[in-house]
PDB file of C-alpha atoms in Angstrom:
ATOM      1  CA  MET A  25      -0.689 -61.060 -42.263  1.00  0.00           C
ATOM      2  CA  ARG A  26       2.397 -61.463 -40.082  1.00  0.00           C
ATOM      3  CA  THR A  27       3.536 -57.977 -41.077  1.00  0.00           C
ATOM      4  CA  ILE A  28       0.177 -56.483 -40.109  1.00  0.00           C
ATOM      5  CA  LEU A  29       0.256 -58.216 -36.725  1.00  0.00           C
ATOM      6  CA  THR A  30       3.793 -56.953 -36.117  1.00  0.00           C
ATOM      7  CA  VAL A  31       2.766 -53.377 -36.892  1.00  0.00           C
ATOM      8  CA  ILE A  32      -0.293 -53.617 -34.623  1.00  0.00           C
ATOM      9  CA  LEU A  33       1.825 -55.048 -31.807  1.00  0.00           C
ATOM     10  CA  ALA A  34       4.422 -52.282 -32.166  1.00  0.00           C
ATOM     11  CA  LEU A  35       1.743 -49.584 -32.116  1.00  0.00           C
ATOM     12  CA  SER A  36       0.117 -51.136 -29.050  1.00  0.00           C
ATOM     13  CA  ILE A  37       3.434 -51.167 -27.179  1.00  0.00           C
ATOM     14  CA  ALA A  38       4.137 -47.531 -28.149  1.00  0.00           C
ATOM     15  CA  ILE A  39       0.681 -46.409 -26.993  1.00  0.00           C
ATOM     16  CA  ALA A  40       1.067 -48.294 -23.712  1.00  0.00           C
ATOM     17  CA  PHE A  41       4.427 -46.667 -22.978  1.00  0.00           C
ATOM     18  CA  SER A  42       3.015 -43.249 -23.912  1.00  0.00           C
ATOM     19  CA  GLN A  43       0.051 -43.671 -21.557  1.00  0.00           C
ATOM     20  CA  GLU A  44       2.323 -44.869 -18.754  1.00  0.00           C
ATOM     21  CA  ASP A  45       4.593 -41.847 -19.210  1.00  0.00           C
ATOM     22  CA  SER A  46       1.579 -39.509 -19.187  1.00  0.00           C
ATOM     23  CA  ILE A  47       0.256 -41.119 -15.993  1.00  0.00           C
ATOM     24  CA  LYS A  48       3.659 -40.729 -14.310  1.00  0.00           C
ATOM     25  CA  LYS A  49       3.833 -37.040 -15.234  1.00  0.00           C
ATOM     26  CA  GLU A  50       0.289 -36.410 -13.999  1.00  0.00           C
ATOM     27  CA  LYS A  51       1.040 -38.220 -10.740  1.00  0.00           C
ATOM     28  CA  ALA A  52       4.236 -36.206 -10.225  1.00  0.00           C
ATOM     29  CA  ALA A  53       2.350 -32.970 -10.814  1.00  0.00           C
ATOM     30  CA  LYS A  54      -0.256 -33.945  -8.221  1.00  0.00           C
ATOM     31  CA  GLU A  55       2.395 -34.947  -5.695  1.00  0.00           C
ATOM     32  CA  TYR A  56       4.047 -31.486  -5.907  1.00  0.00           C
ATOM     33  CA  ASN A  57       1.142 -29.142  -5.405  1.00  0.00           C
ATOM     34  CA  PRO A  58       2.216 -26.730  -2.642  1.00  0.00           C
ATOM     35  CA  ILE A  59      -0.389 -24.791  -0.695  1.00  0.00           C
ATOM     36  CA  THR A  60       0.028 -21.059  -1.314  1.00  0.00           C
ATOM     37  CA  PHE A  61      -1.735 -17.965  -0.001  1.00  0.00           C
ATOM     38  CA  ALA A  62      -3.355 -17.547  -3.398  1.00  0.00           C
ATOM     39  CA  SER A  63      -4.689 -21.125  -3.378  1.00  0.00           C
ATOM     40  CA  LEU A  64      -6.272 -20.578   0.055  1.00  0.00           C
ATOM     41  CA  ALA A  65      -8.359 -17.674  -1.204  1.00  0.00           C
ATOM     42  CA  LYS A  66     -11.646 -18.426  -2.932  1.00  0.00           C
ATOM     43  CA  SER A  67     -11.651 -15.086  -4.743  1.00  0.00           C
ATOM     44  CA  HIS A  68      -9.266 -12.333  -5.770  1.00  0.00           C
ATOM     45  CA  GLY A  69      -9.717  -8.651  -6.471  1.00  0.00           C
ATOM     46  CA  GLY A  70      -7.893  -5.374  -6.667  1.00  0.00           C
ATOM     47  CA  PHE A  71      -8.395  -1.692  -5.954  1.00  0.00           C
ATOM     48  CA  GLY A  72      -6.965   1.788  -6.287  1.00  0.00           C
ATOM     49  CA  SER A  73      -7.593   4.664  -3.917  1.00  0.00           C
ATOM     50  CA  ILE A  74      -6.976   8.353  -3.304  1.00  0.00           C
ATOM     51  CA  SER A  75      -6.999  10.030   0.100  1.00  0.00           C
ATOM     52  CA  ALA A  76      -6.866  13.403   1.815  1.00  0.00           C
ATOM     53  CA  GLY A  77      -6.036  13.968   5.451  1.00  0.00           C
ATOM     54  CA  TYR A  78      -4.911  16.198   8.282  1.00  0.00           C
ATOM     55  CA  THR A  79      -1.994  15.955  10.693  1.00  0.00           C
ATOM     56  CA  GLN A  80       0.232  18.166  12.805  1.00  0.00           C
ATOM     57  CA  ILE A  81       3.994  18.498  12.435  1.00  0.00           C
ATOM     58  CA  GLN A  82       5.481  19.954  15.608  1.00  0.00           C
ATOM     59  CA  ASN A  83       2.141  21.595  16.469  1.00  0.00           C
ATOM     60  CA  ILE A  84       1.838  23.085  12.976  1.00  0.00           C
ATOM     61  CA  ASP A  85      -1.226  22.144  10.887  1.00  0.00           C
ATOM     62  CA  ALA A  86      -0.398  20.076   7.804  1.00  0.00           C
ATOM     63  CA  ALA A  87      -2.316  18.638   4.859  1.00  0.00           C
ATOM     64  CA  MET A  88      -1.763  15.150   3.462  1.00  0.00           C
ATOM     65  CA  PHE A  89      -2.672  13.516   0.150  1.00  0.00           C
ATOM     66  CA  GLY A  90      -2.066   9.933  -0.879  1.00  0.00           C
ATOM     67  CA  PHE A  91      -2.783   6.950  -3.086  1.00  0.00           C
ATOM     68  CA  GLN A  92      -2.895   3.166  -2.788  1.00  0.00           C
ATOM     69  CA  GLY A  93      -2.945   0.312  -5.241  1.00  0.00           C
ATOM     70  CA  GLY A  94      -3.398  -3.252  -4.113  1.00  0.00           C
ATOM     71  CA  TRP A  95      -4.548  -6.835  -4.417  1.00  0.00           C
ATOM     72  CA  ILE A  96      -7.394  -8.204  -2.268  1.00  0.00           C
ATOM     73  CA  MET A  97      -7.258 -11.889  -1.379  1.00  0.00           C
ATOM     74  CA  GLY A  98     -10.434 -13.644  -0.289  1.00  0.00           C
ATOM     75  CA  HIS A  99     -12.277 -10.351   0.406  1.00  0.00           C
ATOM     76  CA  ASN A 100     -10.550  -9.914   3.790  1.00  0.00           C
ATOM     77  CA  MET A 101      -6.844  -9.287   3.199  1.00  0.00           C
ATOM     78  CA  GLY A 102      -5.237  -6.545   1.138  1.00  0.00           C
ATOM     79  CA  PHE A 103      -1.626  -6.079   0.013  1.00  0.00           C
ATOM     80  CA  GLY A 104      -0.066  -3.374  -2.114  1.00  0.00           C
ATOM     81  CA  ILE A 105       1.857  -0.144  -2.487  1.00  0.00           C
ATOM     82  CA  PHE A 106       1.133   3.354  -1.214  1.00  0.00           C
ATOM     83  CA  GLY A 107       2.442   6.902  -1.375  1.00  0.00           C
ATOM     84  CA  ASN A 108       1.736  10.016   0.714  1.00  0.00           C
ATOM     85  CA  ILE A 109       2.773  13.650   0.414  1.00  0.00           C
ATOM     86  CA  PHE A 110       2.463  16.303   3.112  1.00  0.00           C
ATOM     87  CA  ALA A 111       2.988  20.034   3.575  1.00  0.00           C
ATOM     88  CA  SER A 112       2.748  22.041   6.766  1.00  0.00           C
ATOM     89  CA  ASP A 113       1.205  25.451   7.206  1.00  0.00           C
ATOM     90  CA  TYR A 114       3.498  28.458   7.424  1.00  0.00           C
ATOM     91  CA  ASN A 115       4.995  28.985  10.897  1.00  0.00           C
ATOM     92  CA  TYR A 116       5.009  32.736  11.558  1.00  0.00           C
ATOM     93  CA  ILE A 117       7.135  32.314  14.694  1.00  0.00           C
ATOM     94  CA  ASN A 118      10.274  31.092  12.935  1.00  0.00           C
ATOM     95  CA  ASP A 119       9.317  31.737   9.269  1.00  0.00           C
ATOM     96  CA  LYS A 120       9.574  28.032   8.416  1.00  0.00           C
ATOM     97  CA  TYR A 121       7.498  25.233   6.994  1.00  0.00           C
ATOM     98  CA  ILE A 122       8.172  21.634   6.041  1.00  0.00           C
ATOM     99  CA  SER A 123       7.005  19.368   3.241  1.00  0.00           C
ATOM    100  CA  GLY A 124       7.846  15.930   1.919  1.00  0.00           C
ATOM    101  CA  GLY A 125       6.520  12.489   1.182  1.00  0.00           C
ATOM    102  CA  TYR A 126       6.910   8.799   1.833  1.00  0.00           C
ATOM    103  CA  GLY A 127       5.863   5.508   0.317  1.00  0.00           C
ATOM    104  CA  GLY A 128       6.272   1.769   0.471  1.00  0.00           C
ATOM    105  CA  LEU A 129       4.162  -1.321   1.093  1.00  0.00           C
ATOM    106  CA  PHE A 130       1.026  -1.978   3.098  1.00  0.00           C
ATOM    107  CA  ILE A 131      -0.941  -4.928   4.457  1.00  0.00           C
ATOM    108  CA  GLU A 132      -4.620  -4.512   5.379  1.00  0.00           C
ATOM    109  CA  PRO A 133      -6.744  -7.074   7.260  1.00  0.00           C
ATOM    110  CA  ILE A 134     -10.448  -6.400   6.638  1.00  0.00           C
ATOM    111  CA  ILE A 135     -13.069  -7.477   9.196  1.00  0.00           C
ATOM    112  CA  GLY A 136     -16.600  -8.199   7.940  1.00  0.00           C
ATOM    113  CA  PRO A 137     -16.143  -6.917   4.372  1.00  0.00           C
ATOM    114  CA  ARG A 138     -19.635  -8.029   3.274  1.00  0.00           C
ATOM    115  CA  PHE A 139     -21.366  -5.815   5.850  1.00  0.00           C
ATOM    116  CA  PRO A 140     -22.324  -2.280   4.739  1.00  0.00           C
ATOM    117  CA  VAL A 141     -20.158  -0.846   7.530  1.00  0.00           C
ATOM    118  CA  HIS A 142     -17.024  -2.704   8.583  1.00  0.00           C
ATOM    119  CA  LEU A 143     -13.460  -2.244   9.849  1.00  0.00           C
ATOM    120  CA  SER A 144     -10.002  -2.556   8.361  1.00  0.00           C
ATOM    121  CA  PHE A 145      -6.592  -2.303  10.015  1.00  0.00           C
ATOM    122  CA  PRO A 146      -3.968  -1.088   7.504  1.00  0.00           C
ATOM    123  CA  ILE A 147      -0.288  -1.203   8.407  1.00  0.00           C
ATOM    124  CA  SER A 148       2.077   0.748   6.124  1.00  0.00           C
ATOM    125  CA  PHE A 149       5.854   0.728   6.142  1.00  0.00           C
ATOM    126  CA  GLY A 150       8.429   2.366   3.901  1.00  0.00           C
ATOM    127  CA  MET A 151      10.711   5.367   3.621  1.00  0.00           C
ATOM    128  CA  GLY A 152      10.567   9.000   2.600  1.00  0.00           C
ATOM    129  CA  GLY A 153      12.100  12.440   2.752  1.00  0.00           C
ATOM    130  CA  ALA A 154      11.315  15.881   4.149  1.00  0.00           C
ATOM    131  CA  THR A 155      12.561  19.374   3.348  1.00  0.00           C
ATOM    132  CA  ASN A 156      12.580  22.546   5.442  1.00  0.00           C
ATOM    133  CA  PHE A 157      11.866  25.899   3.793  1.00  0.00           C
ATOM    134  CA  GLU A 158      12.499  29.356   5.239  1.00  0.00           C
ATOM    135  CA  SER A 159      10.865  32.595   4.174  1.00  0.00           C
ATOM    136  CA  TYR A 160      12.691  35.921   4.319  1.00  0.00           C
ATOM    137  CA  SER A 161      10.718  39.130   3.968  1.00  0.00           C
ATOM    138  CA  ASN A 162      11.879  42.521   2.808  1.00  0.00           C
ATOM    139  CA  TYR A 163       9.340  44.805   4.423  1.00  0.00           C
ATOM    140  CA  GLU A 164      10.579  47.930   2.655  1.00  0.00           C
ATOM    141  CA  ASN A 165       9.838  46.460  -0.768  1.00  0.00           C
ATOM    142  CA  ILE A 166       7.002  44.234   0.484  1.00  0.00           C
ATOM    143  CA  ASP A 167       8.802  41.287  -1.055  1.00  0.00           C
ATOM    144  CA  SER A 168       9.803  37.857   0.203  1.00  0.00           C
ATOM    145  CA  GLU A 169      11.998  34.906  -0.690  1.00  0.00           C
ATOM    146  CA  VAL A 170      11.597  31.213   0.017  1.00  0.00           C
ATOM    147  CA  ASN A 171      14.800  29.228   0.409  1.00  0.00           C
ATOM    148  CA  LEU A 172      15.359  25.522   0.859  1.00  0.00           C
ATOM    149  CA  THR A 173      17.533  25.041   3.948  1.00  0.00           C
ATOM    150  CA  ASN A 174      18.066  21.312   4.392  1.00  0.00           C
ATOM    151  CA  SER A 175      16.522  17.876   3.827  1.00  0.00           C
ATOM    152  CA  ASP A 176      16.640  14.462   5.440  1.00  0.00           C
ATOM    153  CA  MET A 177      15.497  10.893   4.799  1.00  0.00           C
ATOM    154  CA  PHE A 178      13.538   8.702   7.204  1.00  0.00           C
ATOM    155  CA  PHE A 179      11.933   5.287   7.614  1.00  0.00           C
ATOM    156  CA  VAL A 180       8.291   5.066   8.635  1.00  0.00           C
ATOM    157  CA  VAL A 181       5.794   2.582  10.103  1.00  0.00           C
ATOM    158  CA  GLU A 182       2.150   3.664  10.177  1.00  0.00           C
ATOM    159  CA  PRO A 183      -0.587   1.442  11.649  1.00  0.00           C
ATOM    160  CA  GLY A 184      -4.180   2.589  11.504  1.00  0.00           C
ATOM    161  CA  VAL A 185      -7.847   1.744  11.791  1.00  0.00           C
ATOM    162  CA  GLU A 186     -10.515   2.549   9.195  1.00  0.00           C
ATOM    163  CA  ILE A 187     -14.300   2.482   9.187  1.00  0.00           C
ATOM    164  CA  GLU A 188     -15.303   1.465   5.656  1.00  0.00           C
ATOM    165  CA  LEU A 189     -18.678   1.986   4.005  1.00  0.00           C
ATOM    166  CA  ASN A 190     -19.731  -0.134   1.027  1.00  0.00           C
ATOM    167  CA  MET A 191     -21.343   2.515  -1.168  1.00  0.00           C
ATOM    168  CA  THR A 192     -21.622   0.243  -4.227  1.00  0.00           C
ATOM    169  CA  LYS A 193     -20.164  -3.094  -5.255  1.00  0.00           C
ATOM    170  CA  PHE A 194     -17.098  -1.344  -6.669  1.00  0.00           C
ATOM    171  CA  PHE A 195     -16.814   1.766  -4.463  1.00  0.00           C
ATOM    172  CA  ARG A 196     -15.986   2.244  -0.774  1.00  0.00           C
ATOM    173  CA  ILE A 197     -15.426   5.269   1.457  1.00  0.00           C
ATOM    174  CA  ALA A 198     -13.128   4.907   4.471  1.00  0.00           C
ATOM    175  CA  PHE A 199     -12.687   7.214   7.458  1.00  0.00           C
ATOM    176  CA  GLY A 200      -9.407   6.501   9.186  1.00  0.00           C
ATOM    177  CA  ALA A 201      -7.115   7.347  12.076  1.00  0.00           C
ATOM    178  CA  TYR A 202      -3.398   6.511  11.915  1.00  0.00           C
ATOM    179  CA  TYR A 203      -0.261   6.762  13.995  1.00  0.00           C
ATOM    180  CA  ARG A 204       2.901   7.639  12.069  1.00  0.00           C
ATOM    181  CA  GLN A 205       6.213   6.568  13.649  1.00  0.00           C
ATOM    182  CA  THR A 206       9.422   7.702  11.930  1.00  0.00           C
ATOM    183  CA  THR A 207      13.118   7.473  12.558  1.00  0.00           C
ATOM    184  CA  ASP A 208      14.919  10.583  13.823  1.00  0.00           C
ATOM    185  CA  LEU A 209      14.740  13.601  11.546  1.00  0.00           C
ATOM    186  CA  MET A 210      17.696  15.981  11.307  1.00  0.00           C
ATOM    187  CA  ILE A 211      16.197  19.203   9.948  1.00  0.00           C
ATOM    188  CA  ASN A 212      16.905  22.751  11.134  1.00  0.00           C
ATOM    189  CA  GLY A 213      14.171  24.236  13.283  1.00  0.00           C
ATOM    190  CA  PHE A 214      12.310  20.947  13.840  1.00  0.00           C
ATOM    191  CA  ASP A 215      12.558  18.283  16.538  1.00  0.00           C
ATOM    192  CA  LYS A 216      13.921  14.861  15.602  1.00  0.00           C
ATOM    193  CA  ASP A 217      10.473  13.331  16.183  1.00  0.00           C
ATOM    194  CA  ALA A 218       8.571  16.127  14.420  1.00  0.00           C
ATOM    195  CA  LEU A 219       6.980  13.749  11.899  1.00  0.00           C
ATOM    196  CA  THR A 220       5.862  11.209  14.507  1.00  0.00           C
ATOM    197  CA  GLY A 221       2.210  11.646  15.424  1.00  0.00           C
ATOM    198  CA  LEU A 222      -1.458  11.058  14.722  1.00  0.00           C
ATOM    199  CA  SER A 223      -3.302  11.779  11.506  1.00  0.00           C
ATOM    200  CA  GLY A 224      -6.807  11.357  10.159  1.00  0.00           C
ATOM    201  CA  GLY A 225      -8.320  11.278   6.724  1.00  0.00           C
ATOM    202  CA  VAL A 226     -10.874  10.172   4.164  1.00  0.00           C
ATOM    203  CA  THR A 227     -10.111   7.591   1.470  1.00  0.00           C
ATOM    204  CA  LEU A 228     -12.050   6.819  -1.717  1.00  0.00           C
ATOM    205  CA  LYS A 229     -11.516   3.237  -2.900  1.00  0.00           C
ATOM    206  CA  PHE A 230     -12.437   1.896  -6.339  1.00  0.00           C
ATOM    207  CA  GLY A 231     -12.125  -1.708  -7.479  1.00  0.00           C
ATOM    208  CA  LYS A 232     -13.252  -5.302  -7.117  1.00  0.00           C
ATOM    209  CA  PHE A 233     -13.562  -6.056  -3.425  1.00  0.00           C
TER     210      PHE A 233
END
């Protein structure tokens, strides 16, 4: 009998210590529970998009194409990555055109996302590169050559405003206007601020908003 009581007492003490240790760990976990951006949001989503747009590079028409991929926090704030490519029309005055691309990160506050028509204010920042091409024609043989002359890198900041339309629960169309600000560009035949300017475009967005 004494042996049984001793065993029961030992087990009771072990269980008590185990419960106390578990309570301490649970209390410590509750005490260190930092508030994060993710914890503030009641929902999370994500999206991918493709876009096409128009701009001018030193008064020369240029086409733009791009993509985005991002995370949406609480329906009204987006974060992610982006990439754009561009190519200008041929300049018959100096036989030159320019093309390139840039990419980086973006942040996008969204106002009234549950309404069928609402606004967003994307801000993109990153870096890219541009290349100047020259065309030489041989009129006797009706032939021409295209040569790469020089390239340069640049940093870019591009704020914008978009009107978004909720087409379905998982599909949006956005019509946007943007202002592209770049660092000085050192390319033959183009001004140092040739890439700085306005652009407009249409974006198709797919995802959980």
